[in-house]
Short mmCIF file of C-alpha atoms (C1' of nucleotides) in Angstrom, two decimals:
data_model
loop_
_atom_site.label_atom_id
_atom_site.label_comp_id
_atom_site.label_asym_id
_atom_site.label_seq_id
_atom_site.Cartn_x
_atom_site.Cartn_y
_atom_site.Cartn_z
CA UNK A 1 -18.93 -134.54 27.14
CA UNK A 2 -19.51 -134.89 23.44
CA UNK A 3 -22.45 -133.05 21.90
CA UNK A 4 -25.42 -134.99 20.60
CA UNK A 5 -25.77 -132.85 17.49
CA UNK A 6 -29.43 -132.07 17.98
CA UNK A 7 -31.44 -130.11 15.48
CA UNK A 8 -35.10 -129.10 15.34
CA UNK A 9 -35.43 -131.64 12.53
CA UNK A 10 -33.74 -134.49 14.38
CA UNK A 11 -35.98 -133.86 17.38
CA UNK A 12 -38.97 -133.82 15.16
CA UNK A 13 -37.99 -137.10 13.48
CA UNK A 14 -37.40 -138.73 16.83
CA UNK A 15 -40.85 -137.54 17.95
CA UNK A 16 -42.40 -138.86 14.70
CA UNK A 17 -40.78 -142.26 15.18
CA UNK A 18 -42.02 -142.37 18.71
CA UNK A 19 -45.51 -141.41 17.61
CA UNK A 20 -45.61 -144.27 15.16
CA UNK A 21 -44.28 -146.68 17.78
CA UNK A 22 -46.30 -145.86 20.85
CA UNK A 23 -49.07 -143.48 19.63
CA UNK A 24 -49.12 -139.74 19.33
CA UNK A 25 -50.38 -138.98 22.76
CA UNK A 26 -47.59 -140.96 24.43
CA UNK A 27 -45.09 -138.71 22.72
CA UNK A 28 -43.59 -136.74 25.59
CA UNK A 29 -40.62 -134.45 25.85
CA UNK A 30 -39.01 -136.85 28.23
CA UNK A 31 -39.40 -139.85 26.02
CA UNK A 32 -38.12 -138.02 22.99
CA UNK A 33 -35.15 -136.88 24.97
CA UNK A 34 -34.51 -140.37 26.19
CA UNK A 35 -34.57 -141.72 22.64
CA UNK A 36 -32.00 -139.10 21.68
CA UNK A 37 -29.79 -139.84 24.71
CA UNK A 38 -30.26 -136.41 26.14
CA UNK A 39 -32.00 -134.68 29.04
CA UNK A 40 -35.46 -133.25 28.33
CA UNK A 41 -34.37 -129.71 29.12
CA UNK A 42 -31.97 -129.92 26.22
CA UNK A 43 -34.75 -130.16 23.70
CA UNK A 44 -36.02 -126.62 24.46
CA UNK A 45 -33.16 -125.17 22.51
CA UNK A 46 -34.49 -126.63 19.35
CA UNK A 47 -38.19 -126.80 19.97
CA UNK A 48 -40.50 -124.46 21.71
CA UNK A 49 -42.27 -127.13 23.65
CA UNK A 50 -44.53 -130.12 23.26
CA UNK A 51 -47.20 -128.26 21.26
CA UNK A 52 -44.56 -126.94 18.91
CA UNK A 53 -43.13 -130.49 18.50
CA UNK A 54 -46.51 -131.86 17.69
CA UNK A 55 -47.00 -129.12 15.15
CA UNK A 56 -43.64 -130.03 13.52
CA UNK A 57 -44.52 -133.69 13.48
CA UNK A 58 -47.74 -132.74 11.65
CA UNK A 59 -45.93 -130.71 9.04
CA UNK A 60 -43.31 -133.43 8.58
CA UNK A 61 -46.13 -135.93 7.94
CA UNK A 62 -47.89 -133.60 5.51
CA UNK A 63 -44.70 -133.20 3.53
CA UNK A 64 -43.96 -136.89 3.53
CA UNK A 65 -47.47 -137.82 2.50
CA UNK A 66 -47.42 -135.29 -0.27
CA UNK A 67 -44.20 -136.70 -1.65
CA UNK A 68 -45.53 -140.20 -1.63
CA UNK A 69 -48.64 -139.09 -3.44
CA UNK A 70 -46.61 -137.15 -6.05
CA UNK A 71 -44.50 -140.15 -6.72
CA UNK A 72 -47.44 -142.48 -6.95
CA UNK A 73 -49.42 -140.28 -9.37
CA UNK A 74 -46.60 -139.15 -11.62
CA UNK A 75 -47.44 -139.87 -15.22
CA UNK A 76 -50.88 -141.20 -14.51
CA UNK A 77 -54.23 -139.81 -15.42
CA UNK A 78 -57.93 -140.49 -15.01
CA UNK A 79 -58.95 -143.37 -12.77
CA UNK A 80 -55.38 -144.58 -12.66
CA UNK A 81 -54.33 -141.37 -11.07
CA UNK A 82 -57.27 -141.32 -8.68
CA UNK A 83 -56.53 -144.88 -7.44
CA UNK A 84 -52.77 -144.18 -7.15
CA UNK A 85 -53.45 -141.04 -5.25
CA UNK A 86 -55.85 -142.61 -2.83
CA UNK A 87 -53.77 -145.67 -2.21
CA UNK A 88 -50.66 -143.62 -1.56
CA UNK A 89 -52.67 -141.61 0.99
CA UNK A 90 -54.06 -144.66 2.76
CA UNK A 91 -50.69 -146.51 2.79
CA UNK A 92 -48.97 -143.55 4.31
CA UNK A 93 -51.59 -143.51 7.07
CA UNK A 94 -51.13 -147.21 7.71
CA UNK A 95 -47.37 -147.06 7.72
CA UNK A 96 -47.19 -143.97 9.92
CA UNK A 97 -50.18 -143.96 12.17
CA UNK A 98 -48.77 -141.62 14.76
CA UNK A 99 -47.47 -139.09 12.22
CA UNK A 100 -50.78 -139.27 10.39
CA UNK A 101 -52.75 -138.63 13.55
CA UNK A 102 -50.63 -135.58 14.19
CA UNK A 103 -52.08 -134.01 11.07
CA UNK A 104 -55.57 -134.21 12.56
CA UNK A 105 -54.92 -131.95 15.51
CA UNK A 106 -56.90 -128.73 15.57
CA UNK A 107 -54.90 -126.04 13.90
CA UNK A 108 -52.33 -124.47 16.21
CA UNK A 109 -49.19 -124.71 14.24
CA UNK A 110 -46.76 -121.86 14.26
CA UNK A 111 -47.73 -119.91 11.12
CA UNK A 112 -44.21 -118.95 10.41
CA UNK A 113 -43.19 -122.59 10.49
CA UNK A 114 -46.12 -123.66 8.35
CA UNK A 115 -45.30 -121.09 5.71
CA UNK A 116 -42.08 -122.77 4.78
CA UNK A 117 -43.51 -126.24 4.73
CA UNK A 118 -44.52 -127.12 1.26
CA UNK A 119 -46.62 -130.16 2.09
CA UNK A 120 -50.16 -128.95 2.66
CA UNK A 121 -50.15 -126.49 -0.24
CA UNK A 122 -48.62 -128.94 -2.65
CA UNK A 123 -51.07 -131.64 -1.57
CA UNK A 124 -53.99 -129.43 -2.70
CA UNK A 125 -52.28 -128.66 -5.99
CA UNK A 126 -51.77 -132.36 -6.60
CA UNK A 127 -55.46 -133.04 -5.96
CA UNK A 128 -56.47 -130.38 -8.38
CA UNK A 129 -54.16 -131.55 -11.11
CA UNK A 130 -55.30 -135.17 -10.59
CA UNK A 131 -58.85 -134.04 -11.27
CA UNK A 132 -57.93 -132.19 -14.39
CA UNK A 133 -59.03 -135.10 -16.58
CA UNK A 134 -62.57 -135.04 -15.27
CA UNK A 135 -63.27 -131.60 -16.81
CA UNK A 136 -64.63 -129.86 -13.76
CA UNK A 137 -64.61 -126.10 -13.45
CA UNK A 138 -64.76 -123.97 -10.39
CA UNK A 139 -66.47 -124.02 -7.87
CA UNK A 140 -67.21 -127.66 -8.64
CA UNK A 141 -63.50 -128.33 -8.67
CA UNK A 142 -62.96 -127.13 -5.13
CA UNK A 143 -66.02 -129.07 -3.96
CA UNK A 144 -64.81 -132.20 -5.56
CA UNK A 145 -61.38 -131.82 -4.03
CA UNK A 146 -62.94 -131.42 -0.66
CA UNK A 147 -65.14 -134.39 -1.12
CA UNK A 148 -62.25 -136.54 -2.08
CA UNK A 149 -60.04 -135.41 0.75
CA UNK A 150 -62.94 -135.92 3.15
CA UNK A 151 -63.52 -139.45 1.99
CA UNK A 152 -59.90 -140.45 1.97
CA UNK A 153 -59.21 -139.00 5.32
CA UNK A 154 -62.49 -140.24 6.83
CA UNK A 155 -61.91 -143.77 5.60
CA UNK A 156 -58.45 -144.13 7.11
CA UNK A 157 -59.43 -142.34 10.27
CA UNK A 158 -62.44 -144.65 10.86
CA UNK A 159 -60.22 -147.60 9.94
CA UNK A 160 -57.67 -146.61 12.49
CA UNK A 161 -60.29 -146.05 15.19
CA UNK A 162 -61.65 -149.48 14.62
CA UNK A 163 -64.81 -148.19 12.98
CA UNK A 164 -65.16 -150.99 10.50
CA UNK A 165 -66.12 -153.86 12.68
CA UNK A 166 -68.27 -155.63 10.03
CA UNK A 167 -66.86 -158.78 8.56
CA UNK A 168 -66.32 -157.43 5.12
CA UNK A 169 -62.71 -156.39 4.68
CA UNK A 170 -61.97 -152.67 4.62
CA UNK A 171 -59.75 -153.29 1.62
CA UNK A 172 -62.77 -154.43 -0.48
CA UNK A 173 -64.84 -151.46 0.64
CA UNK A 174 -61.99 -149.18 -0.19
CA UNK A 175 -61.69 -150.47 -3.74
CA UNK A 176 -65.44 -150.07 -4.21
CA UNK A 177 -65.26 -146.56 -2.75
CA UNK A 178 -62.72 -145.60 -5.32
CA UNK A 179 -64.89 -147.12 -8.08
CA UNK A 180 -67.76 -145.10 -6.75
CA UNK A 181 -65.81 -141.88 -6.54
CA UNK A 182 -64.54 -142.32 -10.10
CA UNK A 183 -67.96 -142.72 -11.55
CA UNK A 184 -69.13 -139.85 -9.44
CA UNK A 185 -66.53 -137.57 -10.87
CA UNK A 186 -67.40 -138.63 -14.36
CA UNK A 187 -71.10 -137.78 -13.73
CA UNK A 188 -70.72 -134.82 -11.31
CA UNK A 189 -74.20 -133.56 -10.73
CA UNK A 190 -74.95 -130.16 -12.24
CA UNK A 191 -75.80 -127.46 -9.79
CA UNK A 192 -79.52 -126.79 -9.56
CA UNK A 193 -81.17 -123.70 -8.06
CA UNK A 194 -83.11 -124.31 -4.93
CA UNK A 195 -80.81 -126.70 -3.21
CA UNK A 196 -81.34 -126.20 0.50
CA UNK A 197 -79.15 -126.53 3.53
CA UNK B 1 -69.02 -133.06 54.94
CA UNK B 2 -71.86 -133.58 52.56
CA UNK B 3 -71.48 -136.04 49.72
CA UNK B 4 -71.13 -134.73 46.19
CA UNK B 5 -73.27 -137.43 44.80
CA UNK B 6 -70.92 -138.51 42.05
CA UNK B 7 -71.60 -141.18 39.52
CA UNK B 8 -69.68 -142.60 36.64
CA UNK B 9 -72.17 -140.84 34.47
CA UNK B 10 -71.85 -137.50 36.22
CA UNK B 11 -68.12 -137.66 35.96
CA UNK B 12 -68.40 -138.46 32.30
CA UNK B 13 -70.67 -135.59 31.61
CA UNK B 14 -68.37 -133.23 33.46
CA UNK B 15 -65.54 -134.57 31.34
CA UNK B 16 -67.52 -134.15 28.23
CA UNK B 17 -68.42 -130.53 29.09
CA UNK B 18 -64.80 -129.79 29.77
CA UNK B 19 -63.78 -131.45 26.47
CA UNK B 20 -66.15 -129.16 24.58
CA UNK B 21 -64.94 -126.13 26.49
CA UNK B 22 -61.16 -126.49 26.48
CA UNK B 23 -60.41 -129.31 24.09
CA UNK B 24 -60.21 -133.05 24.67
CA UNK B 25 -56.56 -133.17 25.47
CA UNK B 26 -56.89 -130.65 28.17
CA UNK B 27 -59.35 -132.86 29.92
CA UNK B 28 -57.52 -133.97 33.08
CA UNK B 29 -58.67 -135.76 36.12
CA UNK B 30 -57.76 -132.76 38.26
CA UNK B 31 -59.80 -130.40 36.12
CA UNK B 32 -62.83 -132.64 36.09
CA UNK B 33 -62.61 -133.01 39.87
CA UNK B 34 -62.34 -129.31 40.22
CA UNK B 35 -65.36 -128.75 38.10
CA UNK B 36 -67.29 -131.17 40.38
CA UNK B 37 -66.04 -129.58 43.58
CA UNK B 38 -64.19 -132.67 44.58
CA UNK B 39 -60.59 -133.90 45.01
CA UNK B 40 -59.15 -135.81 42.03
CA UNK B 41 -58.53 -138.96 44.07
CA UNK B 42 -62.36 -139.15 44.61
CA UNK B 43 -62.99 -139.80 40.90
CA UNK B 44 -61.28 -143.12 40.99
CA UNK B 45 -64.20 -144.67 42.83
CA UNK B 46 -66.34 -144.12 39.75
CA UNK B 47 -63.95 -144.25 36.84
CA UNK B 48 -60.86 -146.39 36.31
CA UNK B 49 -58.66 -143.46 35.18
CA UNK B 50 -58.11 -141.03 32.48
CA UNK B 51 -58.22 -143.53 29.64
CA UNK B 52 -61.47 -144.95 30.98
CA UNK B 53 -62.92 -141.54 31.28
CA UNK B 54 -62.06 -140.75 27.68
CA UNK B 55 -63.63 -143.95 26.54
CA UNK B 56 -66.74 -143.09 28.44
CA UNK B 57 -66.86 -139.72 26.81
CA UNK B 58 -66.57 -141.34 23.41
CA UNK B 59 -69.43 -143.69 24.14
CA UNK B 60 -71.60 -140.81 25.43
CA UNK B 61 -70.83 -138.84 22.28
CA UNK B 62 -71.74 -141.89 20.09
CA UNK B 63 -75.02 -142.27 21.88
CA UNK B 64 -75.90 -138.58 21.66
CA UNK B 65 -75.01 -138.33 18.07
CA UNK B 66 -77.02 -141.36 17.26
CA UNK B 67 -80.10 -139.99 18.94
CA UNK B 68 -79.77 -136.68 17.08
CA UNK B 69 -79.56 -138.53 13.87
CA UNK B 70 -82.48 -140.75 14.67
CA UNK B 71 -84.62 -137.71 15.46
CA UNK B 72 -83.50 -135.92 12.39
CA UNK B 73 -84.20 -138.79 9.99
CA UNK B 74 -87.45 -140.03 11.51
CA UNK B 75 -90.16 -140.12 8.88
CA UNK B 76 -87.86 -139.10 6.06
CA UNK B 77 -86.69 -141.09 3.06
CA UNK B 78 -84.47 -140.79 0.03
CA UNK B 79 -82.45 -137.61 -0.36
CA UNK B 80 -84.38 -136.00 2.46
CA UNK B 81 -83.21 -138.65 4.85
CA UNK B 82 -79.67 -138.45 3.54
CA UNK B 83 -79.49 -134.72 4.03
CA UNK B 84 -81.06 -134.90 7.47
CA UNK B 85 -78.69 -137.64 8.51
CA UNK B 86 -75.63 -135.85 7.33
CA UNK B 87 -76.62 -132.49 8.77
CA UNK B 88 -77.40 -133.94 12.15
CA UNK B 89 -73.99 -135.60 12.14
CA UNK B 90 -72.19 -132.43 11.21
CA UNK B 91 -74.10 -130.27 13.60
CA UNK B 92 -73.33 -132.58 16.46
CA UNK B 93 -69.67 -132.35 15.67
CA UNK B 94 -69.85 -128.58 15.56
CA UNK B 95 -71.79 -128.26 18.78
CA UNK B 96 -69.63 -130.76 20.69
CA UNK B 97 -66.11 -130.66 19.24
CA UNK B 98 -64.51 -132.19 22.31
CA UNK B 99 -66.96 -135.03 22.63
CA UNK B 100 -66.75 -135.60 18.88
CA UNK B 101 -63.00 -135.82 18.95
CA UNK B 102 -63.25 -138.38 21.71
CA UNK B 103 -64.87 -140.73 19.25
CA UNK B 104 -61.78 -140.59 17.02
CA UNK B 105 -59.40 -142.10 19.59
CA UNK B 106 -57.95 -145.40 18.58
CA UNK B 107 -60.04 -148.20 20.00
CA UNK B 108 -59.23 -148.91 23.65
CA UNK B 109 -62.61 -148.72 25.22
CA UNK B 110 -63.51 -151.24 27.86
CA UNK B 111 -65.44 -153.87 25.86
CA UNK B 112 -67.72 -154.55 28.73
CA UNK B 113 -68.64 -150.93 28.82
CA UNK B 114 -69.00 -150.63 25.08
CA UNK B 115 -71.31 -153.67 25.02
CA UNK B 116 -74.07 -151.86 26.91
CA UNK B 117 -73.75 -148.58 24.93
CA UNK B 118 -76.30 -148.64 22.17
CA UNK B 119 -74.87 -145.77 20.22
CA UNK B 120 -72.38 -147.27 17.79
CA UNK B 121 -74.47 -150.27 16.81
CA UNK B 122 -77.61 -148.22 16.42
CA UNK B 123 -75.74 -145.63 14.30
CA UNK B 124 -74.89 -148.34 11.81
CA UNK B 125 -78.44 -149.62 11.71
CA UNK B 126 -79.71 -146.07 11.07
CA UNK B 127 -77.31 -145.79 8.20
CA UNK B 128 -78.49 -148.99 6.67
CA UNK B 129 -82.14 -148.12 6.99
CA UNK B 130 -81.54 -144.71 5.52
CA UNK B 131 -80.14 -146.34 2.50
CA UNK B 132 -83.00 -148.66 2.07
CA UNK B 133 -84.63 -146.52 -0.54
CA UNK B 134 -81.73 -146.68 -2.88
CA UNK B 135 -82.19 -150.41 -3.47
CA UNK B 136 -78.66 -151.61 -2.77
CA UNK B 137 -77.95 -155.15 -1.80
CA UNK B 138 -74.98 -156.64 0.11
CA UNK B 139 -72.14 -156.25 -0.10
CA UNK B 140 -72.71 -152.97 -1.87
CA UNK B 141 -74.81 -151.83 1.05
CA UNK B 142 -71.95 -152.22 3.50
CA UNK B 143 -69.56 -150.49 1.12
CA UNK B 144 -71.98 -147.61 0.64
CA UNK B 145 -72.44 -147.25 4.42
CA UNK B 146 -68.73 -147.08 4.88
CA UNK B 147 -68.28 -144.62 2.15
CA UNK B 148 -70.96 -142.28 3.62
CA UNK B 149 -69.57 -142.56 7.11
CA UNK B 150 -66.08 -141.92 5.80
CA UNK B 151 -67.18 -138.83 3.96
CA UNK B 152 -69.22 -137.39 6.80
CA UNK B 153 -66.58 -137.96 9.33
CA UNK B 154 -63.74 -136.84 7.06
CA UNK B 155 -65.47 -133.66 6.22
CA UNK B 156 -66.13 -132.54 9.78
CA UNK B 157 -62.72 -133.73 10.89
CA UNK B 158 -60.92 -131.71 8.17
CA UNK B 159 -63.20 -128.77 8.89
CA UNK B 160 -62.29 -128.95 12.59
CA UNK B 161 -58.56 -129.24 11.81
CA UNK B 162 -58.72 -126.12 9.69
CA UNK B 163 -58.27 -128.09 6.48
CA UNK B 164 -60.59 -125.99 4.33
CA UNK B 165 -58.58 -122.78 3.95
CA UNK B 166 -59.79 -121.94 0.48
CA UNK B 167 -62.21 -119.00 0.24
CA UNK B 168 -65.22 -121.08 -0.72
CA UNK B 169 -67.38 -121.69 2.33
CA UNK B 170 -67.34 -125.20 3.73
CA UNK B 171 -71.12 -125.01 3.94
CA UNK B 172 -71.49 -124.76 0.16
CA UNK B 173 -69.08 -127.61 -0.37
CA UNK B 174 -71.04 -129.65 2.08
CA UNK B 175 -74.28 -129.13 0.26
CA UNK B 176 -72.67 -130.07 -2.97
CA UNK B 177 -71.09 -133.13 -1.46
CA UNK B 178 -74.49 -134.31 -0.30
CA UNK B 179 -75.83 -133.74 -3.81
CA UNK B 180 -72.97 -135.74 -5.20
CA UNK B 181 -73.45 -138.62 -2.72
CA UNK B 182 -77.13 -138.73 -3.50
CA UNK B 183 -76.63 -139.11 -7.19
CA UNK B 184 -73.85 -141.59 -6.53
CA UNK B 185 -76.22 -143.73 -4.47
CA UNK B 186 -78.75 -143.58 -7.32
CA UNK B 187 -76.17 -144.74 -9.84
CA UNK B 188 -74.02 -147.00 -7.68
CA UNK B 189 -71.54 -148.59 -10.07
CA UNK B 190 -71.93 -152.27 -10.67
CA UNK B 191 -69.14 -154.50 -9.63
CA UNK B 192 -66.90 -155.60 -12.44
CA UNK B 193 -64.42 -158.46 -12.41
CA UNK B 194 -60.78 -157.44 -12.56
CA UNK B 195 -60.87 -154.37 -10.38
CA UNK B 196 -57.45 -154.12 -8.86
CA UNK B 197 -56.12 -152.78 -5.58
"C1'" DA C 1 -2.12 -121.30 19.74
"C1'" DT C 2 -4.79 -118.07 22.53
"C1'" DT C 3 -8.53 -115.65 23.44
"C1'" DG C 4 -13.24 -114.34 23.25
"C1'" DT C 5 -17.93 -115.60 21.55
"C1'" DT C 6 -21.62 -118.44 20.70
"C1'" DT C 7 -24.35 -122.21 21.40
"C1'" DT C 8 -25.20 -126.79 23.17
"C1'" DC C 9 -26.31 -129.38 26.84
"C1'" DC C 10 -26.39 -129.80 31.72
"C1'" DT C 11 -28.20 -129.66 36.85
"C1'" DA C 12 -31.76 -127.87 39.86
"C1'" DG C 13 -36.15 -127.06 40.87
"C1'" DG C 14 -41.25 -125.55 40.71
"C1'" DG C 15 -45.71 -126.81 39.41
"C1'" DC C 16 -49.15 -129.76 37.59
"C1'" DC C 17 -50.88 -134.34 36.77
"C1'" DC C 18 -52.03 -139.51 37.46
"C1'" DC C 19 -52.86 -142.81 40.52
"C1'" DT C 20 -52.47 -145.75 44.99
"C1'" DA C 21 -52.99 -146.65 49.95
"C1'" DG C 22 -55.28 -146.14 53.84
"C1'" DG C 23 -58.31 -143.48 56.91
"C1'" DT C 24 -63.13 -141.19 58.07
"C1'" DT C 25 -67.50 -140.53 57.85
"C1'" DA C 26 -71.94 -140.39 55.55
"C1'" DA C 27 -75.54 -143.32 53.89
"C1'" DA C 28 -77.80 -147.74 53.47
"C1'" DA C 29 -79.19 -152.33 55.32
"C1'" DC C 30 -80.66 -154.81 58.83
"C1'" DG D 1 -79.36 -148.58 66.82
"C1'" DT D 2 -75.87 -151.28 64.98
"C1'" DT D 3 -73.42 -152.95 61.18
"C1'" DT D 4 -72.02 -152.84 56.65
"C1'" DT D 5 -71.11 -150.49 52.52
"C1'" DA D 6 -69.28 -147.09 49.85
"C1'" DA D 7 -68.05 -142.15 49.09
"C1'" DC D 8 -64.78 -138.87 49.80
"C1'" DC D 9 -60.73 -137.54 52.10
"C1'" DT D 10 -55.37 -136.75 53.13
"C1'" DA D 11 -50.80 -138.14 52.07
"C1'" DG D 12 -47.48 -139.15 49.02
"C1'" DG D 13 -44.65 -141.29 45.01
"C1'" DG D 14 -43.44 -140.74 40.45
"C1'" DG D 15 -43.75 -138.53 35.85
"C1'" DC D 16 -44.15 -134.74 32.88
"C1'" DC D 17 -43.52 -129.76 31.15
"C1'" DC D 18 -40.86 -126.00 31.34
"C1'" DT D 19 -37.58 -122.11 33.22
"C1'" DA D 20 -33.27 -120.40 35.13
"C1'" DG D 21 -28.70 -120.36 35.21
"C1'" DG D 22 -24.07 -122.72 34.74
"C1'" DA D 23 -20.36 -125.42 32.28
"C1'" DA D 24 -18.10 -126.65 28.34
"C1'" DA D 25 -17.77 -127.69 23.50
"C1'" DA D 26 -17.44 -125.58 19.02
"C1'" DC D 27 -16.40 -121.68 16.43
"C1'" DA D 28 -14.03 -116.99 15.15
"C1'" DA D 29 -10.43 -113.92 15.01
"C1'" DT D 30 -6.43 -112.64 15.75
#
DNA sequence: ATTGTTTTCCTAGGGCCCCTAGGTTAAAAC
DNA sequence: GTTTTAACCTAGGGGCCCTAGGAAAACAAT
């Protein structure tokens, strides 16, 4: 019997494809094995188990998303960069819903594995450098990064969950949201004493 | 043998408690049955299955969250209302992580069931009325509502997924985000022809 | 080429879970 | 009190996760 040539990476990719096809929580060891033409027990040589696989899918997605964003924002600045960044984010989520959802799982990824995945760290760096043009300084910079990430993620998550039932197209709201965020970054409110919880 | 007095609602609540305790994707029919002192097969009289149960937990969470927000914003206006709204949202997510996560599942809830759940609809109404003071008109109003919901949801989702690893406390970023959104709403950018995707 | 070593993939099987079918018996309706 | 309804049960099939241990392919070394 010829070997299938499995790898942790090949198993992860198969899981990611399956996640995009049938939804993340229908990704099972058995299905992934079937897709690879292998018995489920064979996967455990390459992957610790289902949780580990999901963690690997999440890291794969983070890396891929980061690469897309880096390509999209290369050579751009200001609002151009903001829009390119945001659109790359959203398009990745649309194209790879299962992978994207994997990134939302409460943190339980093998730290050793996460350490060698450049995606998450690089994503934050990209966001910071995209904001360079707006002239923000710490801690406002961190706050702005978090606000942007929250809005981008929240929008696509609500979109995916069917949260935008109103007749107005999400696309239009998205464009306006980016407009709004741009002007917000240009007029970032100064910190004032006495702000309460 | 005395009856346990089950109800679709009691099953849902048990599932919701379990979700908050052990995480949504460890909510199983068997565990819920065990928590209610009943065999798993007995649940199927009240609930169609696991998917149905998850949908019911999601609707329960939506209703509860809406009530919290309504209480928190009652009698408030302007930034006061915005902050109260947002904090109620975030605190609900913190207190009921499992329930909250249930609301994120891609839409597959029984429409008949959803129709009689006031939560989601009322939540949108509350958001609209909270924004009344900012003087926005459609379609800006819808866009603003969507932006706010995206940011609130995105923030708590990233927070829950461990996305804010930086040293700065999420709480501080949250306060600044609300400041920023408030000023944004006060200076909502006018629509200009020629905005591109 | 042969032998030994490593690693891949297998079969077997235990345990948990989802869900259905069909039977009892408690509660409600009359 | 009898009948009807509905709650809860036992039994069981099939799927999934994962471990243990075996067979054989690929690799190393002579």
